[in-house]
mmCIF file of C-alpha atoms in Angstrom:
data_model
loop_
_atom_site.group_PDB
_atom_site.id
_atom_site.type_symbol
_atom_site.label_atom_id
_atom_site.label_comp_id
_atom_site.label_asym_id
_atom_site.label_seq_id
_atom_site.Cartn_x
_atom_site.Cartn_y
_atom_site.Cartn_z
ATOM 1 C CA MET A 56 0.000 0.000 0.000
ATOM 2 C CA SER A 57 1.237 3.464 -0.769
ATOM 3 C CA ASP A 58 0.181 4.894 2.635
ATOM 4 C CA THR A 59 1.236 2.525 5.381
ATOM 5 C CA THR A 60 0.313 5.056 8.097
ATOM 6 C CA ALA A 61 -3.398 5.071 7.259
ATOM 7 C CA LYS A 62 -5.680 3.625 9.887
ATOM 8 C CA SER A 63 -7.821 0.629 9.049
ATOM 9 C CA PRO A 64 -11.447 1.800 8.795
ATOM 10 C CA THR A 65 -14.283 0.034 10.543
ATOM 11 C CA ILE A 66 -16.901 -1.889 8.536
ATOM 12 C CA GLU A 67 -19.503 0.617 9.713
ATOM 13 C CA SER A 68 -17.555 3.685 8.496
ATOM 14 C CA ARG A 69 -16.867 1.922 5.204
ATOM 15 C CA LYS A 70 -20.592 1.298 4.680
ATOM 16 C CA ASP A 71 -21.425 4.909 5.521
ATOM 17 C CA ASP A 72 -18.867 6.007 2.923
ATOM 18 C CA HIS A 73 -20.349 3.625 0.343
ATOM 19 C CA LEU A 74 -23.815 5.116 0.802
ATOM 20 C CA ALA A 75 -22.552 8.673 0.500
ATOM 21 C CA LEU A 76 -20.508 7.962 -2.634
ATOM 22 C CA CYS A 77 -23.111 5.794 -4.367
ATOM 23 C CA SER A 78 -25.719 8.522 -4.110
ATOM 24 C CA THR A 79 -23.564 10.503 -6.569
ATOM 25 C CA GLU A 80 -22.336 10.013 -10.143
ATOM 26 C CA GLN A 81 -18.625 10.147 -9.332
ATOM 27 C CA VAL A 82 -18.393 6.367 -8.827
ATOM 28 C CA ALA A 83 -19.467 5.496 -12.372
ATOM 29 C CA PHE A 84 -17.059 3.803 -14.781
ATOM 30 C CA LYS A 85 -14.919 6.405 -16.532
ATOM 31 C CA SER A 86 -15.027 5.194 -20.128
ATOM 32 C CA LYS A 87 -16.355 1.626 -20.171
ATOM 33 C CA THR A 88 -20.080 1.075 -20.702
ATOM 34 C CA ASN A 89 -22.126 -2.024 -19.939
ATOM 35 C CA LEU A 90 -22.552 -2.473 -23.752
ATOM 36 C CA LEU A 91 -26.327 -2.846 -23.465
ATOM 37 C CA GLU A 92 -26.534 0.082 -25.866
ATOM 38 C CA GLN A 93 -25.247 -2.373 -28.499
ATOM 39 C CA VAL A 94 -28.400 -4.481 -28.210
ATOM 40 C CA GLU A 95 -30.936 -3.196 -30.719
ATOM 41 C CA PHE A 96 -34.421 -4.646 -31.028
ATOM 42 C CA VAL A 97 -36.129 -5.193 -34.362
ATOM 43 C CA HIS A 98 -39.269 -3.078 -34.101
ATOM 44 C CA ASN A 99 -42.589 -4.868 -34.520
ATOM 45 C CA ALA A 100 -45.062 -2.426 -36.077
ATOM 46 C CA LEU A 101 -47.871 -4.998 -35.930
ATOM 47 C CA PRO A 102 -47.612 -6.531 -32.427
ATOM 48 C CA GLU A 103 -51.244 -7.711 -32.180
ATOM 49 C CA LEU A 104 -51.078 -7.116 -28.422
ATOM 50 C CA SER A 105 -52.693 -4.913 -25.817
ATOM 51 C CA LEU A 106 -50.345 -3.275 -23.324
ATOM 52 C CA GLU A 107 -52.496 -4.522 -20.442
ATOM 53 C CA GLU A 108 -52.412 -8.179 -21.499
ATOM 54 C CA ILE A 109 -48.613 -8.418 -21.462
ATOM 55 C CA SER A 110 -47.305 -10.579 -18.606
ATOM 56 C CA LEU A 111 -44.112 -9.457 -16.851
ATOM 57 C CA GLY A 112 -44.122 -12.350 -14.383
ATOM 58 C CA THR A 113 -41.006 -14.449 -13.925
ATOM 59 C CA ASN A 114 -39.489 -16.829 -11.383
ATOM 60 C CA TRP A 115 -36.028 -16.403 -9.939
ATOM 61 C CA ALA A 116 -34.235 -17.930 -6.945
ATOM 62 C CA GLY A 117 -37.317 -19.993 -6.241
ATOM 63 C CA LYS A 118 -39.851 -17.193 -5.973
ATOM 64 C CA GLN A 119 -42.348 -15.626 -8.361
ATOM 65 C CA LEU A 120 -41.917 -11.949 -9.303
ATOM 66 C CA ASN A 121 -44.567 -9.681 -10.807
ATOM 67 C CA ALA A 122 -41.878 -8.007 -12.908
ATOM 68 C CA PRO A 123 -38.298 -9.114 -13.696
ATOM 69 C CA ILE A 124 -36.666 -6.558 -11.432
ATOM 70 C CA ILE A 125 -34.522 -6.877 -8.298
ATOM 71 C CA ILE A 126 -33.756 -3.890 -6.098
ATOM 72 C CA ALA A 127 -30.130 -4.912 -5.962
ATOM 73 C CA ALA A 128 -27.776 -5.102 -2.984
ATOM 74 C CA MET A 129 -26.768 -1.765 -1.511
ATOM 75 C CA THR A 130 -26.416 -1.503 2.236
ATOM 76 C CA GLY A 131 -26.870 -2.809 5.763
ATOM 77 C CA GLY A 132 -25.265 -2.680 9.181
ATOM 78 C CA VAL A 133 -25.421 1.095 9.742
ATOM 79 C CA GLU A 134 -28.145 3.365 11.093
ATOM 80 C CA ARG A 135 -29.000 4.973 7.774
ATOM 81 C CA ALA A 136 -29.418 1.540 6.172
ATOM 82 C CA ALA A 137 -32.428 0.745 8.345
ATOM 83 C CA ALA A 138 -34.630 3.424 6.785
ATOM 84 C CA ILE A 139 -33.397 2.762 3.249
ATOM 85 C CA ASN A 140 -33.815 -0.998 3.361
ATOM 86 C CA ARG A 141 -37.198 -0.952 5.063
ATOM 87 C CA ASP A 142 -38.568 1.522 2.518
ATOM 88 C CA LEU A 143 -37.178 -0.366 -0.467
ATOM 89 C CA ALA A 144 -38.215 -3.777 0.828
ATOM 90 C CA GLN A 145 -41.747 -2.480 1.380
ATOM 91 C CA ILE A 146 -41.840 -1.180 -2.199
ATOM 92 C CA ALA A 147 -40.585 -4.556 -3.441
ATOM 93 C CA ASN A 148 -43.363 -6.284 -1.512
ATOM 94 C CA GLU A 149 -46.014 -3.932 -2.905
ATOM 95 C CA LEU A 150 -44.882 -4.188 -6.525
ATOM 96 C CA GLY A 151 -43.879 -7.851 -6.488
ATOM 97 C CA LEU A 152 -40.172 -7.234 -7.067
ATOM 98 C CA GLY A 153 -37.084 -8.729 -5.428
ATOM 99 C CA PHE A 154 -34.938 -6.977 -2.820
ATOM 100 C CA GLY A 155 -31.324 -7.630 -1.879
ATOM 101 C CA PHE A 156 -29.397 -6.748 1.284
ATOM 102 C CA GLY A 157 -25.907 -5.390 1.178
ATOM 103 C CA SER A 158 -23.191 -7.463 2.820
ATOM 104 C CA MET A 159 -24.297 -9.108 6.063
ATOM 105 C CA ARG A 160 -20.755 -9.132 7.399
ATOM 106 C CA PRO A 161 -21.720 -6.958 10.416
ATOM 107 C CA LEU A 162 -24.316 -9.576 11.416
ATOM 108 C CA LEU A 163 -21.715 -12.302 11.048
ATOM 109 C CA ARG A 164 -19.566 -10.424 13.542
ATOM 110 C CA ASP A 165 -22.456 -10.122 16.012
ATOM 111 C CA LYS A 166 -22.803 -6.425 15.306
ATOM 112 C CA ASP A 167 -26.062 -4.493 15.368
ATOM 113 C CA SER A 168 -28.653 -5.797 12.941
ATOM 114 C CA LEU A 169 -29.512 -2.296 11.677
ATOM 115 C CA GLY A 170 -30.773 -2.535 8.114
ATOM 116 C CA TYR A 171 -31.427 -6.273 8.110
ATOM 117 C CA LYS A 172 -34.928 -6.315 9.638
ATOM 118 C CA VAL A 173 -37.418 -5.983 6.796
ATOM 119 C CA ARG A 174 -39.491 -9.140 6.742
ATOM 120 C CA ASP A 175 -42.234 -7.534 8.839
ATOM 121 C CA VAL A 176 -42.802 -4.903 6.122
ATOM 122 C CA ALA A 177 -42.138 -7.280 3.224
ATOM 123 C CA PRO A 178 -43.766 -10.596 4.152
ATOM 124 C CA ASP A 179 -44.198 -11.814 0.572
ATOM 125 C CA ALA A 180 -41.243 -10.297 -1.290
ATOM 126 C CA LEU A 181 -38.191 -12.175 -2.541
ATOM 127 C CA ILE A 182 -35.574 -11.108 0.020
ATOM 128 C CA ILE A 183 -31.957 -11.980 -0.758
ATOM 129 C CA GLY A 184 -29.163 -12.209 1.808
ATOM 130 C CA ASN A 185 -25.532 -11.383 1.076
ATOM 131 C CA ILE A 186 -22.140 -12.547 2.344
ATOM 132 C CA GLY A 187 -18.662 -12.291 0.869
ATOM 133 C CA VAL A 188 -16.989 -15.496 -0.232
ATOM 134 C CA VAL A 189 -13.964 -14.819 1.995
ATOM 135 C CA GLN A 190 -16.159 -14.275 5.063
ATOM 136 C CA ALA A 191 -18.201 -17.370 4.165
ATOM 137 C CA ARG A 192 -14.993 -19.387 3.844
ATOM 138 C CA GLU A 193 -13.990 -18.446 7.380
ATOM 139 C CA ALA A 194 -17.443 -19.022 8.897
ATOM 140 C CA ASP A 195 -18.996 -22.257 10.030
ATOM 141 C CA THR A 196 -21.890 -23.307 7.809
ATOM 142 C CA GLY A 197 -24.198 -23.204 10.800
ATOM 143 C CA ARG A 198 -23.309 -19.540 11.309
ATOM 144 C CA ILE A 199 -24.373 -18.711 7.755
ATOM 145 C CA GLN A 200 -27.602 -20.639 8.279
ATOM 146 C CA GLU A 201 -28.199 -18.515 11.392
ATOM 147 C CA LEU A 202 -28.089 -15.406 9.173
ATOM 148 C CA VAL A 203 -30.719 -16.989 6.940
ATOM 149 C CA ASP A 204 -32.935 -17.851 9.905
ATOM 150 C CA LYS A 205 -32.472 -14.504 11.656
ATOM 151 C CA THR A 206 -33.359 -12.376 8.634
ATOM 152 C CA GLY A 207 -35.838 -14.674 6.896
ATOM 153 C CA VAL A 208 -34.167 -14.374 3.493
ATOM 154 C CA ASP A 209 -35.334 -16.558 0.607
ATOM 155 C CA ALA A 210 -31.874 -16.943 -0.947
ATOM 156 C CA MET A 211 -28.278 -16.189 -0.005
ATOM 157 C CA VAL A 212 -25.900 -14.328 -2.268
ATOM 158 C CA VAL A 213 -22.233 -15.223 -2.042
ATOM 159 C CA HIS A 214 -20.483 -12.226 -3.537
ATOM 160 C CA LEU A 215 -17.128 -12.293 -5.293
ATOM 161 C CA ASN A 216 -15.169 -9.045 -5.060
ATOM 162 C CA PRO A 217 -11.427 -9.586 -5.519
ATOM 163 C CA SER A 218 -10.914 -6.364 -7.488
ATOM 164 C CA MET A 219 -12.674 -4.290 -4.846
ATOM 165 C CA GLU A 220 -10.759 -5.885 -1.984
ATOM 166 C CA VAL A 221 -7.221 -5.761 -3.337
ATOM 167 C CA VAL A 222 -7.263 -1.972 -3.767
ATOM 168 C CA GLN A 223 -8.589 -1.346 -0.240
ATOM 169 C CA PHE A 224 -6.441 -0.423 2.681
ATOM 170 C CA ASP A 225 -6.204 -3.648 4.683
ATOM 171 C CA GLY A 226 -8.560 -5.454 2.274
ATOM 172 C CA ASP A 227 -8.663 -9.190 1.595
ATOM 173 C CA VAL A 228 -5.865 -10.560 -0.585
ATOM 174 C CA ASP A 229 -6.304 -14.333 -0.147
ATOM 175 C CA PHE A 230 -9.157 -15.721 -2.247
ATOM 176 C CA ARG A 231 -8.228 -19.409 -2.097
ATOM 177 C CA GLY A 232 -10.952 -21.887 -1.281
ATOM 178 C CA GLY A 233 -13.778 -19.855 -2.772
ATOM 179 C CA LEU A 234 -15.160 -22.604 -4.980
ATOM 180 C CA ASP A 235 -15.086 -25.163 -2.166
ATOM 181 C CA THR A 236 -16.920 -22.666 0.038
ATOM 182 C CA ILE A 237 -19.628 -22.247 -2.591
ATOM 183 C CA LYS A 238 -19.961 -26.028 -2.953
ATOM 184 C CA ARG A 239 -20.332 -26.364 0.815
ATOM 185 C CA LEU A 240 -23.071 -23.744 1.038
ATOM 186 C CA VAL A 241 -24.966 -25.066 -1.998
ATOM 187 C CA SER A 242 -25.127 -28.503 -0.411
ATOM 188 C CA THR A 243 -26.010 -27.406 3.124
ATOM 189 C CA LEU A 244 -27.975 -24.144 3.256
ATOM 190 C CA SER A 245 -31.761 -24.338 3.441
ATOM 191 C CA VAL A 246 -32.190 -21.684 0.724
ATOM 192 C CA PRO A 247 -30.808 -21.313 -2.828
ATOM 193 C CA VAL A 248 -27.299 -19.910 -3.209
ATOM 194 C CA VAL A 249 -26.801 -17.087 -5.708
ATOM 195 C CA VAL A 250 -23.236 -16.301 -6.780
ATOM 196 C CA LYS A 251 -22.745 -12.621 -7.597
ATOM 197 C CA GLU A 252 -19.858 -10.518 -8.830
ATOM 198 C CA THR A 253 -19.573 -6.916 -7.667
ATOM 199 C CA GLY A 254 -19.256 -4.877 -10.820
ATOM 200 C CA CYS A 255 -16.658 -6.811 -12.807
ATOM 201 C CA GLY A 256 -18.777 -9.526 -14.434
ATOM 202 C CA LEU A 257 -18.711 -13.319 -14.584
ATOM 203 C CA SER A 258 -16.920 -15.104 -17.422
ATOM 204 C CA HIS A 259 -17.908 -18.327 -19.166
ATOM 205 C CA SER A 260 -15.129 -20.272 -17.431
ATOM 206 C CA VAL A 261 -16.172 -19.060 -13.980
ATOM 207 C CA GLY A 262 -19.815 -19.765 -14.794
ATOM 208 C CA LYS A 263 -18.932 -23.297 -15.865
ATOM 209 C CA ARG A 264 -17.140 -23.934 -12.563
ATOM 210 C CA LEU A 265 -20.161 -22.610 -10.674
ATOM 211 C CA VAL A 266 -22.474 -24.971 -12.551
ATOM 212 C CA GLU A 267 -20.181 -27.867 -11.725
ATOM 213 C CA ALA A 268 -20.386 -26.791 -8.067
ATOM 214 C CA GLY A 269 -24.173 -27.083 -8.169
ATOM 215 C CA VAL A 270 -25.023 -23.389 -8.514
ATOM 216 C CA GLN A 271 -28.282 -22.661 -10.356
ATOM 217 C CA PHE A 272 -28.553 -18.886 -9.894
ATOM 218 C CA ALA A 273 -26.011 -16.185 -10.658
ATOM 219 C CA ASP A 274 -25.841 -12.403 -10.779
ATOM 220 C CA CYS A 275 -23.364 -11.303 -13.427
ATOM 221 C CA SER A 276 -22.981 -7.777 -11.948
ATOM 222 C CA GLY A 277 -20.966 -6.570 -14.903
ATOM 223 C CA ALA A 278 -18.863 -3.515 -15.588
ATOM 224 C CA GLY A 279 -20.421 -0.289 -16.782
ATOM 225 C CA GLY A 280 -22.490 0.829 -13.806
ATOM 226 C CA THR A 281 -20.953 1.516 -10.405
ATOM 227 C CA SER A 282 -17.216 0.881 -10.220
ATOM 228 C CA TRP A 283 -16.626 -0.549 -6.774
ATOM 229 C CA VAL A 284 -12.913 -0.258 -7.422
ATOM 230 C CA GLY A 285 -13.635 3.423 -8.023
ATOM 231 C CA VAL A 286 -15.655 3.617 -4.811
ATOM 232 C CA GLU A 287 -12.691 2.328 -2.846
ATOM 233 C CA ALA A 288 -10.270 4.578 -4.728
ATOM 234 C CA LEU A 289 -12.334 7.616 -3.766
ATOM 235 C CA ARG A 290 -12.932 6.454 -0.232
ATOM 236 C CA GLU A 291 -9.478 5.238 0.695
ATOM 237 C CA ARG A 292 -6.830 6.980 -1.389
ATOM 238 C CA ALA A 293 -4.526 4.426 0.221
ATOM 239 C CA ASP A 294 -3.588 2.592 -2.964
ATOM 240 C CA THR A 295 -3.211 4.280 -6.351
ATOM 241 C CA ALA A 296 -3.968 0.924 -8.021
ATOM 242 C CA GLY A 297 -7.616 1.846 -7.525
ATOM 243 C CA ASP A 298 -7.247 4.541 -10.180
ATOM 244 C CA THR A 299 -5.452 2.155 -12.536
ATOM 245 C CA PHE A 300 -8.115 -0.561 -12.292
ATOM 246 C CA TRP A 301 -11.153 1.751 -12.080
ATOM 247 C CA ASP A 302 -12.603 0.464 -15.379
ATOM 248 C CA TRP A 303 -11.641 -3.188 -14.896
ATOM 249 C CA GLY A 304 -14.144 -5.895 -15.756
ATOM 250 C CA ILE A 305 -16.430 -7.622 -18.238
ATOM 251 C CA PRO A 306 -19.280 -5.356 -19.419
ATOM 252 C CA THR A 307 -22.713 -6.494 -18.250
ATOM 253 C CA ALA A 308 -23.924 -7.381 -21.754
ATOM 254 C CA GLY A 309 -20.648 -9.176 -22.452
ATOM 255 C CA SER A 310 -20.996 -11.215 -19.278
ATOM 256 C CA LEU A 311 -24.531 -12.219 -20.268
ATOM 257 C CA LEU A 312 -23.206 -13.483 -23.593
ATOM 258 C CA GLN A 313 -20.424 -15.348 -21.802
ATOM 259 C CA LEU A 314 -22.977 -17.114 -19.589
ATOM 260 C CA SER A 315 -25.713 -17.628 -22.177
ATOM 261 C CA SER A 316 -24.837 -21.229 -23.077
ATOM 262 C CA LEU A 317 -24.731 -22.389 -19.443
ATOM 263 C CA PRO A 318 -27.643 -23.793 -17.390
ATOM 264 C CA LEU A 319 -27.722 -20.787 -15.080
ATOM 265 C CA LYS A 320 -30.619 -18.468 -14.310
ATOM 266 C CA VAL A 321 -28.887 -15.112 -14.419
ATOM 267 C CA CYS A 322 -29.814 -11.760 -12.939
ATOM 268 C CA ALA A 323 -28.241 -8.905 -14.898
ATOM 269 C CA THR A 324 -26.923 -6.043 -12.783
ATOM 270 C CA GLY A 325 -24.385 -3.423 -13.707
ATOM 271 C CA GLY A 326 -25.509 -0.115 -15.180
ATOM 272 C CA ILE A 327 -29.206 -0.981 -15.554
ATOM 273 C CA LYS A 328 -30.958 2.392 -15.543
ATOM 274 C CA ASN A 329 -34.337 1.994 -17.231
ATOM 275 C CA GLY A 330 -36.847 -0.488 -18.574
ATOM 276 C CA LEU A 331 -35.223 -0.670 -21.982
ATOM 277 C CA ASP A 332 -31.983 -1.782 -20.320
ATOM 278 C CA VAL A 333 -33.957 -4.466 -18.475
ATOM 279 C CA ALA A 334 -35.511 -5.655 -21.746
ATOM 280 C CA ARG A 335 -32.131 -5.690 -23.493
ATOM 281 C CA ALA A 336 -30.677 -7.819 -20.705
ATOM 282 C CA MET A 337 -33.593 -10.242 -20.972
ATOM 283 C CA ALA A 338 -33.050 -10.533 -24.726
ATOM 284 C CA LEU A 339 -29.475 -11.644 -23.946
ATOM 285 C CA GLY A 340 -30.798 -14.443 -21.743
ATOM 286 C CA ALA A 341 -31.191 -12.877 -18.310
ATOM 287 C CA SER A 342 -34.065 -14.048 -16.123
ATOM 288 C CA CYS A 343 -34.304 -10.677 -14.384
ATOM 289 C CA ALA A 344 -32.322 -7.480 -13.892
ATOM 290 C CA GLY A 345 -31.019 -5.761 -10.780
ATOM 291 C CA ILE A 346 -30.942 -2.013 -10.193
ATOM 292 C CA ALA A 347 -29.038 -0.449 -7.291
ATOM 293 C CA ARG A 348 -27.555 3.053 -7.564
ATOM 294 C CA PRO A 349 -30.450 4.646 -9.523
ATOM 295 C CA VAL A 350 -32.891 3.381 -6.881
ATOM 296 C CA LEU A 351 -30.708 4.781 -4.098
ATOM 297 C CA GLN A 352 -30.462 8.113 -5.909
ATOM 298 C CA ALA A 353 -34.242 8.228 -6.348
ATOM 299 C CA TRP A 354 -34.648 7.503 -2.623
ATOM 300 C CA VAL A 355 -32.146 10.205 -1.654
ATOM 301 C CA LYS A 356 -33.933 12.719 -3.863
ATOM 302 C CA GLY A 357 -37.542 11.838 -3.119
ATOM 303 C CA GLY A 358 -37.670 9.345 -0.270
ATOM 304 C CA LYS A 359 -39.859 6.266 -0.457
ATOM 305 C CA ALA A 360 -42.290 7.947 -2.863
ATOM 306 C CA GLY A 361 -39.446 8.910 -5.198
ATOM 307 C CA ALA A 362 -38.021 5.390 -5.272
ATOM 308 C CA ARG A 363 -41.480 3.917 -5.873
ATOM 309 C CA GLU A 364 -42.196 6.354 -8.719
ATOM 310 C CA TYR A 365 -38.861 5.506 -10.350
ATOM 311 C CA LEU A 366 -39.491 1.755 -10.177
ATOM 312 C CA LEU A 367 -43.024 2.107 -11.536
ATOM 313 C CA ARG A 368 -41.565 3.969 -14.504
ATOM 314 C CA VAL A 369 -39.027 1.197 -15.108
ATOM 315 C CA ILE A 370 -41.778 -1.439 -14.984
ATOM 316 C CA ARG A 371 -43.868 0.519 -17.490
ATOM 317 C CA GLU A 372 -40.868 0.873 -19.797
ATOM 318 C CA VAL A 373 -40.295 -2.897 -19.742
ATOM 319 C CA ARG A 374 -43.931 -3.382 -20.725
ATOM 320 C CA ILE A 375 -43.600 -0.878 -23.572
ATOM 321 C CA ALA A 376 -40.450 -2.606 -24.868
ATOM 322 C CA MET A 377 -42.328 -5.899 -24.839
ATOM 323 C CA LEU A 378 -45.224 -4.417 -26.799
ATOM 324 C CA LEU A 379 -42.891 -2.916 -29.391
ATOM 325 C CA THR A 380 -41.191 -6.288 -29.908
ATOM 326 C CA GLY A 381 -44.459 -8.246 -29.965
ATOM 327 C CA SER A 382 -43.536 -10.102 -26.759
ATOM 328 C CA LYS A 383 -46.550 -11.234 -24.753
ATOM 329 C CA ASP A 384 -44.468 -12.651 -21.909
ATOM 330 C CA ILE A 385 -40.912 -12.889 -20.623
ATOM 331 C CA LEU A 386 -40.123 -16.044 -22.602
ATOM 332 C CA ALA A 387 -41.112 -14.266 -25.811
ATOM 333 C CA LEU A 388 -38.934 -11.281 -24.859
ATOM 334 C CA GLN A 389 -35.976 -13.582 -24.221
ATOM 335 C CA ASN A 390 -36.431 -14.955 -27.743
ATOM 336 C CA SER A 391 -37.069 -11.621 -29.467
ATOM 337 C CA GLN A 392 -35.085 -10.624 -32.537
ATOM 338 C CA THR A 393 -32.059 -8.427 -31.847
ATOM 339 C CA ILE A 394 -29.111 -6.936 -33.690
ATOM 340 C CA LEU A 395 -25.853 -6.850 -31.726
ATOM 341 C CA GLY A 396 -23.002 -4.409 -32.188
ATOM 342 C CA ASN A 397 -19.465 -5.519 -32.996
ATOM 343 C CA ASP A 398 -17.985 -4.506 -29.628
ATOM 344 C CA LEU A 399 -20.526 -6.720 -27.876
ATOM 345 C CA LEU A 400 -20.123 -9.631 -30.271
ATOM 346 C CA LYS A 401 -16.445 -9.805 -29.312
ATOM 347 C CA TRP A 402 -17.574 -11.213 -25.960
ATOM 348 C CA ALA A 403 -19.549 -14.090 -27.477
ATOM 349 C CA THR A 404 -18.100 -17.491 -26.652
#
């Protein structure tokens, strides 16, 4: 590290910093996009559909959704997270969307459960837990199951974040045993295991190893949205490598192409901003799409009502995209005719 005198931050201060930075635009990728702009639909001028009859329902991680949208992992473990997560989980319950916690590492360390109590306001929603693969490797399986039981989550994300960790002051640098950890949790936890990247995408080779480990659900979390390397570079300034690797990763659309031939049900996160992005991701094979920073920004600007209004707009835009492609349901959208740009096609396996 370039600054060996810097003090190691607490998990709580780190999470507070993440919330503050992710409510702005300064943590976006500098030049790399998620390449979803290179997915163009062939317009259907004669759809023979009514907007109201289109079905947005889909199933992911073992639970039915009214629309293929997950309010993706953001926060937990700090005071501010309690209000954010309860509001967003309640919206997810009302609209029939999924909701994901940020890392549950504070719970694993017997810290305050601020931000992780939402089941009372979201009794029917798909609620997704979250633990880092390094923390899961070090924890007894029973301890991870306790997190599931304590929070009532329907699935548990195991997140992979080597790029984010190695540029942090005092971050994790040993990622051995990750695959064995995933195998252990898949075979023992009472809920489905979702393997998720954190803004750098999943490749075909990694996806294949996950399938062989028994994983059925993945979140590609590709490059082009929030750069978590950039978040740490702005927050820490303890390692200039964060600036060098700011734009590292597989673009979201590229990751979807990499995973498309594998028997995985994939959630597409990474730079999803509107309903057209959701539809584009579905056309590349995603089962649903996750949105994080835009939802947080809508909440910061307009509270619960602002976040709800934003998500309703996204849902309506998905429906419009389906009408304009003649897609009566999600399966039809996934099989709709598209034209892909050359930069995206380079990622095809």
